[in-house]
Short mmCIF file of C-alpha atoms and ligand atoms in Angstrom, two decimals:
data_model
loop_
_atom_site.label_atom_id
_atom_site.label_comp_id
_atom_site.label_asym_id
_atom_site.label_seq_id
_atom_site.Cartn_x
_atom_site.Cartn_y
_atom_site.Cartn_z
CA MET A 645 -93.38 10.03 -107.92
CA LYS A 646 -93.89 12.55 -110.65
CA ARG A 647 -90.63 13.92 -111.96
CA VAL A 648 -90.17 17.65 -112.40
CA VAL A 649 -88.55 19.61 -115.18
CA LEU A 650 -85.36 21.41 -114.33
CA ALA A 651 -83.95 23.94 -116.78
CA CYS A 652 -80.89 25.83 -115.62
CA GLU A 653 -77.36 26.79 -116.53
CA VAL A 654 -74.54 24.64 -115.21
CA ASN A 655 -70.95 25.79 -115.72
CA GLY A 656 -72.03 27.91 -118.68
CA ALA A 657 -74.08 25.24 -120.47
CA ARG A 658 -77.87 25.32 -120.61
CA ILE A 659 -79.33 22.05 -119.49
CA THR A 660 -82.82 20.63 -119.28
CA ALA A 661 -83.49 17.50 -117.28
CA GLU A 662 -86.23 15.66 -115.50
CA VAL A 663 -85.47 14.97 -111.88
CA GLU A 664 -87.11 13.22 -109.00
CA PRO A 665 -88.22 16.00 -106.59
CA ARG A 666 -86.18 14.50 -103.76
CA THR A 667 -82.90 14.66 -105.67
CA THR A 668 -80.54 17.16 -104.09
CA LEU A 669 -78.53 19.55 -106.23
CA ALA A 670 -75.34 17.86 -105.02
CA ASP A 671 -76.53 14.42 -106.16
CA PHE A 672 -77.75 15.81 -109.45
CA LEU A 673 -74.46 17.55 -110.23
CA ARG A 674 -72.44 14.45 -109.37
CA ASP A 675 -74.61 11.65 -110.69
CA ALA A 676 -76.31 13.17 -113.73
CA LEU A 677 -73.59 15.61 -114.83
CA ALA A 678 -70.42 14.04 -113.38
CA PHE A 679 -69.21 17.23 -111.69
CA THR A 680 -67.40 15.31 -109.00
CA SER A 681 -65.79 18.32 -107.31
CA VAL A 682 -69.11 18.44 -105.45
CA HIS A 683 -68.21 16.17 -102.55
CA ILE A 684 -70.80 14.80 -100.18
CA GLY A 685 -69.53 14.58 -96.64
CA CYS A 686 -72.34 14.89 -94.14
CA GLY A 687 -75.33 15.22 -96.46
CA HIS A 688 -77.15 17.60 -94.14
CA GLY A 689 -75.56 21.01 -94.32
CA VAL A 690 -72.81 20.82 -91.73
CA CYS A 691 -69.48 20.20 -93.49
CA GLY A 692 -69.40 22.42 -96.60
CA ALA A 693 -67.82 19.79 -98.87
CA CYS A 694 -70.74 20.07 -101.30
CA THR A 695 -70.42 23.85 -101.80
CA VAL A 696 -71.40 25.18 -105.23
CA LEU A 697 -72.37 28.61 -106.54
CA VAL A 698 -75.99 29.45 -107.29
CA ASP A 699 -76.41 32.78 -109.04
CA GLY A 700 -72.83 33.55 -108.06
CA ARG A 701 -73.15 32.84 -104.33
CA THR A 702 -72.01 29.89 -102.28
CA ARG A 703 -74.68 27.36 -101.53
CA ARG A 704 -74.77 23.93 -99.96
CA GLY A 705 -75.51 21.41 -102.71
CA CYS A 706 -76.87 18.92 -100.21
CA THR A 707 -79.43 21.28 -98.65
CA THR A 708 -80.70 22.54 -102.00
CA LEU A 709 -83.13 20.47 -104.05
CA ALA A 710 -82.10 20.14 -107.69
CA ALA A 711 -85.64 21.25 -108.60
CA SER A 712 -85.05 24.55 -106.77
CA ALA A 713 -82.22 25.40 -109.16
CA HIS A 714 -84.75 25.85 -111.96
CA GLY A 715 -84.00 29.06 -113.86
CA ARG A 716 -80.76 29.65 -111.99
CA ARG A 717 -77.07 29.75 -112.82
CA VAL A 718 -75.12 26.98 -111.13
CA GLU A 719 -71.34 26.71 -111.01
CA THR A 720 -69.11 24.05 -109.56
CA LEU A 721 -65.37 24.26 -109.07
CA GLU A 722 -64.92 22.62 -112.49
CA GLY A 723 -66.50 25.70 -114.07
CA LEU A 724 -63.95 27.97 -112.41
CA SER A 725 -60.85 25.81 -112.92
CA ASP A 726 -58.18 25.58 -115.61
CA ALA A 727 -57.28 29.25 -115.16
CA SER A 728 -60.78 30.42 -116.15
CA ASP A 729 -61.11 32.24 -112.82
CA PRO A 730 -57.97 34.13 -111.73
CA VAL A 731 -58.81 33.99 -108.01
CA ILE A 732 -59.36 30.21 -108.03
CA ALA A 733 -56.21 29.74 -110.10
CA GLY A 734 -54.18 31.82 -107.64
CA LEU A 735 -55.61 30.03 -104.62
CA GLN A 736 -54.99 26.61 -106.18
CA ARG A 737 -51.33 27.56 -106.53
CA THR A 738 -50.92 28.86 -102.96
CA PHE A 739 -52.81 25.83 -101.60
CA LEU A 740 -50.21 23.61 -103.30
CA ASP A 741 -47.31 25.73 -102.06
CA HIS A 742 -48.51 25.83 -98.46
CA GLY A 743 -49.94 22.34 -97.99
CA GLY A 744 -53.47 23.72 -97.92
CA LEU A 745 -54.80 20.28 -98.77
CA GLN A 746 -54.01 16.68 -97.93
CA CYS A 747 -56.80 14.36 -99.06
CA GLY A 748 -58.53 17.25 -100.84
CA PHE A 749 -62.04 16.29 -99.86
CA CYS A 750 -62.80 19.71 -98.35
CA THR A 751 -60.83 21.71 -100.92
CA PRO A 752 -63.47 22.56 -103.55
CA GLY A 753 -65.76 23.94 -100.85
CA ILE A 754 -62.96 25.84 -99.17
CA LEU A 755 -61.81 27.40 -102.45
CA LEU A 756 -65.32 28.62 -103.21
CA ALA A 757 -65.80 29.98 -99.68
CA ALA A 758 -62.44 31.76 -99.85
CA ARG A 759 -63.26 33.23 -103.24
CA GLU A 760 -66.53 34.62 -101.87
CA LEU A 761 -64.69 36.20 -98.93
CA LEU A 762 -62.09 37.79 -101.22
CA ALA A 763 -64.78 39.26 -103.47
CA ARG A 764 -66.16 41.15 -100.49
CA GLN A 765 -62.99 41.76 -98.51
CA PRO A 766 -59.85 41.62 -100.69
CA ALA A 767 -57.48 41.98 -97.72
CA PRO A 768 -58.86 39.82 -94.90
CA ASP A 769 -56.82 39.15 -91.77
CA ARG A 770 -56.39 35.62 -90.42
CA ALA A 771 -59.38 35.89 -88.10
CA GLU A 772 -61.59 36.99 -90.98
CA ILE A 773 -60.35 34.08 -93.07
CA ARG A 774 -61.17 31.66 -90.27
CA GLU A 775 -64.62 33.12 -89.80
CA ALA A 776 -65.40 32.86 -93.52
CA LEU A 777 -64.37 29.19 -93.44
CA ALA A 778 -66.35 28.37 -90.29
CA GLY A 779 -68.80 26.35 -92.37
CA ASN A 780 -66.17 24.17 -94.01
CA ILE A 781 -64.80 21.20 -92.11
CA CYS A 782 -61.35 19.79 -92.88
CA ARG A 783 -60.39 16.50 -91.27
CA CYS A 784 -56.75 16.57 -92.39
CA THR A 785 -54.89 19.84 -92.24
CA GLY A 786 -55.85 21.32 -88.89
CA TYR A 787 -56.76 24.48 -90.85
CA GLY A 788 -53.46 26.32 -90.23
CA PRO A 789 -52.03 25.56 -93.70
CA ILE A 790 -55.36 26.50 -95.30
CA VAL A 791 -55.30 29.90 -93.62
CA ASP A 792 -51.59 30.22 -94.59
CA ALA A 793 -52.42 29.51 -98.22
CA ILE A 794 -55.19 32.10 -98.37
CA ALA A 795 -53.10 34.66 -96.48
CA ALA A 796 -50.24 34.04 -98.94
CA TYR A 797 -52.57 34.71 -101.86
CA VAL A 798 -53.74 37.93 -100.20
CA ALA A 799 -50.12 39.00 -99.64
CA GLU A 800 -49.27 38.28 -103.30
CA GLN A 801 -52.16 40.43 -104.48
CA ALA A 802 -51.02 43.30 -102.27
CA GLU A 803 -47.54 43.30 -103.87
CA MET B 17 -78.93 10.49 -97.29
CA THR B 18 -81.96 10.62 -99.51
CA PRO B 19 -85.33 12.04 -98.55
CA ALA B 20 -88.47 9.92 -98.85
CA PRO B 21 -90.39 10.64 -102.07
CA PHE B 22 -92.76 13.60 -102.23
CA GLU B 23 -94.71 15.59 -104.80
CA TYR B 24 -93.19 18.92 -105.70
CA ILE B 25 -95.06 22.12 -106.49
CA ARG B 26 -93.14 25.16 -107.64
CA ALA B 27 -95.24 28.18 -106.60
CA GLU B 28 -94.69 31.21 -108.78
CA THR B 29 -97.01 33.56 -106.91
CA VAL B 30 -98.24 33.92 -103.34
CA GLU B 31 -101.73 32.97 -104.57
CA GLU B 32 -100.43 29.69 -106.00
CA ALA B 33 -98.67 28.90 -102.73
CA LEU B 34 -101.80 29.67 -100.70
CA ALA B 35 -104.00 27.58 -103.00
CA ALA B 36 -101.63 24.62 -102.63
CA LEU B 37 -101.53 25.08 -98.84
CA ALA B 38 -105.34 25.19 -98.75
CA GLU B 39 -105.49 21.96 -100.71
CA TYR B 40 -102.84 19.95 -98.86
CA GLY B 41 -102.72 21.60 -95.39
CA ASP B 42 -100.64 19.58 -92.96
CA GLU B 43 -99.70 17.05 -95.67
CA ALA B 44 -97.58 19.82 -97.16
CA ALA B 45 -94.37 21.58 -96.21
CA ILE B 46 -93.28 24.97 -97.45
CA LEU B 47 -89.76 25.03 -98.86
CA ALA B 48 -88.17 28.48 -98.63
CA GLY B 49 -84.36 28.48 -98.32
CA GLY B 50 -84.38 24.78 -97.51
CA GLN B 51 -81.64 25.11 -94.90
CA SER B 52 -83.72 23.45 -92.22
CA LEU B 53 -86.30 21.57 -94.27
CA VAL B 54 -83.92 19.77 -96.64
CA PRO B 55 -81.78 18.37 -93.77
CA MET B 56 -85.00 17.32 -92.02
CA LEU B 57 -86.14 15.60 -95.23
CA ALA B 58 -82.74 13.96 -95.68
CA MET B 59 -82.79 12.61 -92.14
CA ARG B 60 -86.45 11.70 -92.64
CA LEU B 61 -87.44 13.74 -89.60
CA ALA B 62 -89.97 15.36 -91.92
CA ARG B 63 -91.96 13.27 -94.40
CA PRO B 64 -94.42 15.60 -96.13
CA ALA B 65 -96.45 14.22 -99.04
CA VAL B 66 -96.09 17.52 -100.87
CA VAL B 67 -93.35 20.14 -100.88
CA ILE B 68 -94.41 23.62 -101.98
CA ASP B 69 -91.32 25.52 -103.14
CA ILE B 70 -91.67 29.27 -102.62
CA GLY B 71 -87.94 29.95 -103.04
CA SER B 72 -88.25 31.58 -106.46
CA LEU B 73 -91.58 33.25 -105.94
CA ALA B 74 -91.59 36.95 -106.74
CA GLY B 75 -92.70 39.64 -104.34
CA LEU B 76 -91.68 38.48 -100.86
CA ASP B 77 -88.09 39.65 -100.88
CA HIS B 78 -88.50 43.31 -100.05
CA VAL B 79 -87.00 45.48 -97.34
CA ALA B 80 -89.21 48.58 -97.22
CA ARG B 81 -89.32 51.46 -94.83
CA ASP B 82 -91.96 54.10 -94.07
CA ASP B 83 -91.67 56.87 -91.46
CA ARG B 84 -92.32 54.49 -88.59
CA ALA B 85 -91.75 50.87 -89.45
CA VAL B 86 -89.67 48.53 -91.55
CA SER B 87 -91.34 45.76 -93.47
CA VAL B 88 -89.27 42.69 -94.35
CA GLY B 89 -90.54 40.05 -96.77
CA ALA B 90 -90.45 36.39 -95.73
CA LEU B 91 -88.00 35.50 -98.50
CA VAL B 92 -85.31 37.99 -97.55
CA ARG B 93 -82.15 35.92 -97.00
CA HIS B 94 -80.10 35.99 -93.80
CA ARG B 95 -77.16 37.34 -95.75
CA ARG B 96 -79.14 40.39 -96.78
CA MET B 97 -80.25 41.02 -93.19
CA GLU B 98 -76.57 40.97 -92.27
CA LEU B 99 -75.36 43.34 -94.99
CA ASP B 100 -78.30 45.54 -96.06
CA ALA B 101 -77.74 49.25 -95.33
CA GLU B 102 -81.40 49.94 -94.51
CA ILE B 103 -81.50 47.07 -92.02
CA ALA B 104 -78.25 48.31 -90.44
CA ARG B 105 -79.82 51.74 -89.91
CA ALA B 106 -83.33 50.82 -88.93
CA LEU B 107 -82.95 47.40 -87.27
CA PRO B 108 -79.30 47.16 -86.22
CA VAL B 109 -79.94 44.37 -83.73
CA PHE B 110 -81.40 42.22 -86.52
CA ALA B 111 -78.28 42.77 -88.63
CA GLU B 112 -76.12 41.81 -85.66
CA ALA B 113 -78.15 38.65 -84.99
CA ALA B 114 -77.99 37.60 -88.66
CA ARG B 115 -74.18 37.37 -88.42
CA PHE B 116 -74.64 34.62 -85.84
CA VAL B 117 -77.00 32.49 -87.92
CA ALA B 118 -75.09 29.50 -89.26
CA THR B 119 -72.25 30.12 -91.73
CA PRO B 120 -72.05 32.16 -94.98
CA ALA B 121 -73.27 29.59 -97.55
CA ILE B 122 -76.27 28.81 -95.34
CA ARG B 123 -76.97 32.51 -94.83
CA ASN B 124 -76.98 32.96 -98.62
CA ALA B 125 -79.94 30.58 -98.84
CA GLY B 126 -81.88 30.66 -95.56
CA THR B 127 -84.74 33.12 -95.19
CA VAL B 128 -86.18 35.32 -92.47
CA GLY B 129 -89.58 33.69 -92.94
CA GLY B 130 -88.17 30.18 -92.67
CA ALA B 131 -86.19 30.90 -89.51
CA LEU B 132 -89.26 32.43 -87.84
CA ALA B 133 -91.82 29.90 -89.10
CA LEU B 134 -89.68 26.99 -87.91
CA GLY B 135 -89.88 28.23 -84.30
CA ASP B 136 -86.57 26.66 -83.31
CA PRO B 137 -85.91 27.57 -79.66
CA ALA B 138 -82.16 27.81 -80.32
CA ALA B 139 -82.51 30.15 -83.31
CA GLU B 140 -81.69 33.84 -83.02
CA TYR B 141 -84.57 35.45 -84.91
CA PRO B 142 -87.51 34.44 -82.70
CA ALA B 143 -85.82 36.18 -79.76
CA VAL B 144 -84.99 39.21 -81.92
CA ALA B 145 -88.63 39.35 -83.00
CA LEU B 146 -89.77 39.22 -79.35
CA ALA B 147 -87.36 41.92 -78.23
CA LEU B 148 -88.32 44.19 -81.14
CA GLU B 149 -92.06 43.49 -80.79
CA ALA B 150 -92.28 42.35 -84.39
CA ARG B 151 -95.64 41.80 -86.02
CA LEU B 152 -95.82 38.70 -88.21
CA ARG B 153 -98.07 38.76 -91.25
CA LEU B 154 -99.77 35.48 -92.10
CA ALA B 155 -101.85 34.78 -95.18
CA SER B 156 -104.12 31.96 -96.30
CA THR B 157 -106.98 31.63 -98.78
CA ARG B 158 -109.15 32.59 -95.78
CA GLY B 159 -107.52 36.00 -95.55
CA GLU B 160 -104.66 37.82 -93.88
CA ARG B 161 -103.88 38.45 -90.22
CA CYS B 162 -101.15 39.96 -88.12
CA VAL B 163 -99.80 38.20 -85.02
CA ASP B 164 -97.54 39.76 -82.40
CA ALA B 165 -94.28 37.90 -81.85
CA ALA B 166 -95.31 37.49 -78.20
CA ASP B 167 -98.25 35.34 -79.36
CA PHE B 168 -96.49 33.55 -82.22
CA PHE B 169 -93.83 31.35 -80.61
CA ILE B 170 -95.70 28.71 -78.64
CA GLY B 171 -93.26 25.89 -78.06
CA ALA B 172 -90.31 24.02 -79.55
CA MET B 173 -90.92 24.03 -83.34
CA GLU B 174 -94.44 25.18 -82.63
CA THR B 175 -95.98 28.48 -83.71
CA ALA B 176 -99.41 30.11 -83.96
CA ALA B 177 -99.45 29.66 -87.76
CA ALA B 178 -102.18 27.31 -88.98
CA PRO B 179 -101.20 24.52 -91.43
CA ASP B 180 -102.69 26.46 -94.35
CA GLU B 181 -101.02 29.75 -93.46
CA LEU B 182 -97.98 31.26 -95.11
CA LEU B 183 -95.80 33.74 -93.27
CA ILE B 184 -95.46 36.55 -95.78
CA GLY B 185 -93.42 39.07 -93.84
CA ILE B 186 -92.80 40.98 -90.66
CA GLU B 187 -93.15 44.58 -89.58
CA ILE B 188 -91.02 46.19 -86.93
CA ASP B 189 -90.83 49.75 -85.62
CA ALA B 190 -87.57 51.30 -86.78
CA ALA B 191 -84.92 52.32 -84.27
CA ALA B 192 -85.20 55.94 -83.11
CA PRO B 193 -82.57 58.25 -81.63
CA GLY B 194 -81.74 57.14 -78.08
CA ASP B 195 -82.55 53.49 -78.73
CA GLY B 196 -79.90 50.86 -78.15
CA PHE B 197 -79.35 47.14 -78.25
CA GLY B 198 -77.18 44.33 -76.99
CA PHE B 199 -76.80 40.88 -78.50
CA TYR B 200 -74.79 38.09 -76.96
CA GLU B 201 -74.63 34.43 -77.92
CA ILE B 202 -72.88 31.53 -76.24
CA ALA B 203 -72.25 28.66 -78.67
CA GLU B 204 -69.71 25.88 -78.87
CA ARG B 205 -68.44 27.08 -82.24
CA ARG B 206 -69.18 30.13 -84.34
CA GLY B 207 -72.10 29.29 -86.63
CA ASP B 208 -73.50 26.62 -84.34
CA TYR B 209 -76.87 26.93 -82.73
CA ALA B 210 -76.67 28.77 -79.41
CA LEU B 211 -76.46 27.09 -76.03
CA ALA B 212 -77.93 30.34 -74.79
CA GLY B 213 -78.24 33.85 -76.07
CA ALA B 214 -79.79 37.17 -75.18
CA VAL B 215 -81.22 40.05 -77.15
CA ILE B 216 -81.79 43.35 -75.37
CA VAL B 217 -83.60 46.25 -76.98
CA ARG B 218 -83.85 49.63 -75.29
CA ARG B 219 -86.45 51.97 -76.73
CA ALA B 220 -86.26 55.58 -75.61
CA GLU B 221 -89.63 56.89 -74.42
CA THR B 222 -90.58 59.97 -76.36
CA GLY B 223 -90.82 63.12 -74.32
CA THR B 224 -89.16 61.64 -71.22
CA ALA B 225 -85.65 60.72 -70.18
CA GLY B 226 -86.82 57.14 -69.53
CA ALA B 227 -86.56 54.05 -71.65
CA ARG B 228 -88.29 50.72 -71.96
CA VAL B 229 -86.09 47.68 -72.11
CA ARG B 230 -87.06 44.27 -73.44
CA VAL B 231 -84.93 41.19 -72.89
CA ALA B 232 -85.43 38.02 -74.94
CA ILE B 233 -83.70 34.70 -74.49
CA PHE B 234 -82.98 31.95 -77.00
CA GLY B 235 -81.31 28.56 -76.77
CA ALA B 236 -81.79 28.11 -73.04
CA GLY B 237 -85.40 27.00 -73.01
CA GLU B 238 -88.16 25.12 -74.80
CA VAL B 239 -89.09 28.28 -76.66
CA ALA B 240 -87.71 31.78 -77.16
CA CYS B 241 -89.08 33.94 -74.35
CA LEU B 242 -88.97 37.30 -72.64
CA ALA B 243 -87.11 37.71 -69.37
CA GLU B 244 -89.39 40.23 -67.72
CA GLY B 245 -87.75 40.45 -64.32
CA ALA B 246 -84.39 41.22 -65.90
CA ALA B 247 -86.02 43.75 -68.22
CA ALA B 248 -87.70 45.51 -65.28
CA ILE B 249 -84.36 46.02 -63.53
CA LEU B 250 -82.79 47.41 -66.70
CA SER B 251 -85.80 49.64 -67.45
CA ASP B 252 -85.66 51.24 -64.01
CA ALA B 253 -82.01 52.29 -64.15
CA PRO B 254 -80.45 54.51 -66.81
CA ALA B 255 -77.88 52.58 -68.85
CA PRO B 256 -74.81 54.44 -67.48
CA ALA B 257 -75.71 53.09 -64.03
CA TRP B 258 -75.50 49.47 -65.14
CA ASP B 259 -72.59 48.52 -62.89
CA ALA B 260 -71.39 45.09 -61.80
CA GLY B 261 -73.84 44.98 -58.88
CA LEU B 262 -76.79 45.70 -61.11
CA LEU B 263 -75.65 43.16 -63.70
CA GLN B 264 -75.41 40.50 -60.97
CA ALA B 265 -79.00 41.28 -60.05
CA VAL B 266 -79.94 40.99 -63.74
CA LYS B 267 -78.29 37.57 -63.94
CA ASP B 268 -80.20 36.35 -60.89
CA ALA B 269 -83.43 37.80 -62.23
CA THR B 270 -82.94 36.04 -65.57
CA ARG B 271 -82.51 32.69 -63.85
CA ASP B 272 -85.67 33.39 -61.93
CA ASP B 273 -87.52 34.41 -65.09
CA LEU B 274 -86.54 31.09 -66.69
CA ARG B 275 -87.47 28.96 -63.68
CA ASP B 276 -90.20 27.06 -65.54
CA LEU B 277 -88.88 27.41 -69.08
CA ALA B 278 -85.16 26.61 -69.00
CA LEU B 279 -83.95 23.21 -70.20
CA ASP B 280 -82.00 22.88 -66.93
CA ALA B 281 -80.06 24.89 -64.34
CA PHE B 282 -76.99 25.03 -66.59
CA HIS B 283 -78.88 26.69 -69.43
CA ALA B 284 -80.61 29.10 -67.06
CA ARG B 285 -77.22 30.12 -65.73
CA LEU B 286 -75.81 30.61 -69.24
CA ALA B 287 -78.82 32.72 -70.13
CA GLY B 288 -78.10 34.95 -67.14
CA VAL B 289 -74.50 35.39 -68.30
CA ALA B 290 -75.68 36.18 -71.85
CA VAL B 291 -78.10 38.82 -70.57
CA ALA B 292 -75.45 40.47 -68.39
CA ARG B 293 -72.98 40.58 -71.30
CA ALA B 294 -75.56 41.90 -73.73
CA ALA B 295 -76.48 44.59 -71.18
CA ARG B 296 -72.83 45.56 -70.80
CA GLN B 297 -72.55 45.89 -74.59
CA LEU B 298 -75.58 48.13 -74.64
CA ALA B 299 -74.27 50.30 -71.80
CA GLU B 300 -70.80 50.60 -73.28
CA GLY B 301 -71.93 50.84 -76.89
CA GLU B 302 -69.46 48.11 -77.72
CA PRO B 303 -70.89 45.37 -79.94
CA ASN B 304 -69.37 41.99 -80.75
CA GLU B 305 -66.13 41.92 -82.70
CA ARG B 306 -66.76 42.74 -86.35
CA ARG B 307 -65.44 40.37 -88.92
CA ALA B 308 -65.92 40.19 -92.64
CA ALA B 309 -67.08 36.70 -93.58
C1 FAD C 1397 -75.44 23.53 -90.37
C2 FAD C 1397 -76.58 24.46 -90.11
C3 FAD C 1397 -76.47 25.39 -89.07
C4 FAD C 1397 -77.51 26.27 -88.80
N1 FAD C 1397 -77.36 27.15 -87.79
C5 FAD C 1397 -78.37 28.00 -87.49
C6 FAD C 1397 -78.26 28.94 -86.44
O1 FAD C 1397 -77.24 29.05 -85.77
N2 FAD C 1397 -79.33 29.73 -86.18
C7 FAD C 1397 -80.49 29.66 -86.93
O2 FAD C 1397 -81.41 30.40 -86.66
N3 FAD C 1397 -80.60 28.80 -87.93
C8 FAD C 1397 -79.58 27.98 -88.24
N4 FAD C 1397 -79.73 27.10 -89.27
C9 FAD C 1397 -81.01 27.07 -90.02
C10 FAD C 1397 -81.09 28.16 -91.04
O3 FAD C 1397 -81.03 29.43 -90.44
C11 FAD C 1397 -82.37 28.11 -91.84
O4 FAD C 1397 -82.17 28.96 -92.92
C12 FAD C 1397 -83.65 28.57 -91.18
O5 FAD C 1397 -83.88 27.94 -89.98
C13 FAD C 1397 -84.85 28.23 -92.03
O6 FAD C 1397 -84.95 29.08 -93.12
P1 FAD C 1397 -85.14 28.48 -94.58
O7 FAD C 1397 -85.55 29.61 -95.42
O8 FAD C 1397 -83.96 27.74 -94.97
O9 FAD C 1397 -86.43 27.55 -94.36
P2 FAD C 1397 -86.77 26.09 -94.86
O10 FAD C 1397 -85.74 25.13 -94.43
O11 FAD C 1397 -87.14 26.13 -96.27
O12 FAD C 1397 -88.09 25.87 -93.97
C14 FAD C 1397 -88.01 25.74 -92.56
C15 FAD C 1397 -89.41 25.48 -91.97
O13 FAD C 1397 -90.22 26.65 -92.04
C16 FAD C 1397 -91.35 26.45 -92.89
N5 FAD C 1397 -91.47 27.68 -93.67
C17 FAD C 1397 -90.46 28.27 -94.39
N6 FAD C 1397 -90.88 29.44 -94.90
C18 FAD C 1397 -92.17 29.60 -94.51
C19 FAD C 1397 -93.14 30.62 -94.70
N7 FAD C 1397 -92.86 31.74 -95.40
N8 FAD C 1397 -94.36 30.47 -94.14
C20 FAD C 1397 -94.65 29.36 -93.43
N9 FAD C 1397 -93.78 28.36 -93.20
C21 FAD C 1397 -92.54 28.47 -93.73
C22 FAD C 1397 -91.04 25.19 -93.66
O14 FAD C 1397 -92.18 24.50 -94.04
C23 FAD C 1397 -90.18 24.41 -92.71
O15 FAD C 1397 -90.95 23.74 -91.79
C24 FAD C 1397 -78.69 26.22 -89.58
C25 FAD C 1397 -78.80 25.32 -90.63
C26 FAD C 1397 -77.76 24.43 -90.90
C27 FAD C 1397 -77.90 23.47 -92.03
S1 FES C 1398 -72.32 17.38 -97.66
FE1 FES C 1398 -73.35 19.25 -97.81
S2 FES C 1398 -72.69 20.28 -96.09
FE2 FES C 1398 -71.84 18.33 -95.79
S1 FES C 1399 -57.69 18.01 -96.85
FE1 FES C 1399 -58.72 16.25 -96.18
S2 FES C 1399 -60.53 17.07 -95.41
FE2 FES C 1399 -59.41 18.82 -95.83
#
């Protein structure tokens, strides 16, 4: 099959690549660029492990074709880590303090979903936190510690 | 999960998309937000030879309002329907329904046009379009036409759009003073497709004290449909008189309306419950719990 040109920005760097049309954005980010925070759980839009940002908004990497990212700004958790994003840095700390992760497979997606919630609603209650995470499945924690971790971050910010 | 190979065309204008559709017809699939098509490709439920990507095309992402109607472009995302101030004013039931479509990351990508063109019987928008009497605008290289929602949804994943037609947008009369709505969805988890849901729209009749009520059902049947018996009962009584007795009659009427269309007796029963709860919301002016997400 004819490959297509993909020119976009990934974690601040301009990239140009040729991709097979059927390559998903999640596969492209992992396999071609080694951004392995993009986890592939279900591969069809249900679990949220593959969450990335496209033009600043959360997106499923597995239900987006890499070719569709042409001309767009893509970010993975790597691009927001190492204290470059204060909200992610704060959440990473409270997730550690509150046992918000065990195996960590869901964590990148959950951090990005939580960050999007906090941008819109800086003081969410627990029900709002749960609703914002409805698209992110965690097989380990039972969700309670995840909600605790986000609520703890919210409480810290209010101090 | 990797889709089967296909050719990819990135359409930059509506004309380019229509030309590609004219050339490839039912060999082709339109890719809008990809939130249904990409999973179908991944599971190889869809195997188009050509994918025409309209996701970045300019000009179909407007929400525009004139004195009577609101026009919504096919590429407006679910998230915008949920949060846009104009939609909240003019089409509040659409904004309410959008909150129930999938979960936030999917709503950031999925489009109004995609959710309507797919014709999924469990999706919210087809029923909203029926209840609001939406007009769907279709275009092809042969020209443009407008189809009423009542004529558009034909069966499960089946619509009146021809293989070379692109849904470019919808038009809906804006809410007027005295109008009201109810929206109720029964699903196993928030964000899941509905087991059954109901959309009720009450339009005040100008110059009279009366109102016309439309009731649309999703999830319970092979296709989104109107529940006309239930709507007749609600049209005949003013909303403050919608007491428990009347709502029981509405439930029974809904089950009757769905006699030939429901998946089974269980879904028909759930649809009745959804209609009664949506009617109660309308009467009491008390919508579903509001949550930031
Ligand atoms: C986990 C999950 C849960 C979901 N839950 C729900 C839910 O509860 N309710 C719900 O309604 N949806 C749900 N969806 C689907 C989602 O809403 C999709 O966004 C929507 O159904 C399709 O919109 P899209 O823009 O993504 O279309 P695409 O996936 O790009 O396309 C869908 C279909 O429509 C056709 N099409 C798209 N645009 C046009 C157009 N303009 N003209 C003609 N044909 C077109 C395509 O060829 C394709 O056949 C869910 C999806 C996932 C992955
Ligand atoms: S891997 Fe993308 S949603 Fe599960
Ligand atoms: S920590 Fe293991 S899936 Fe969430």
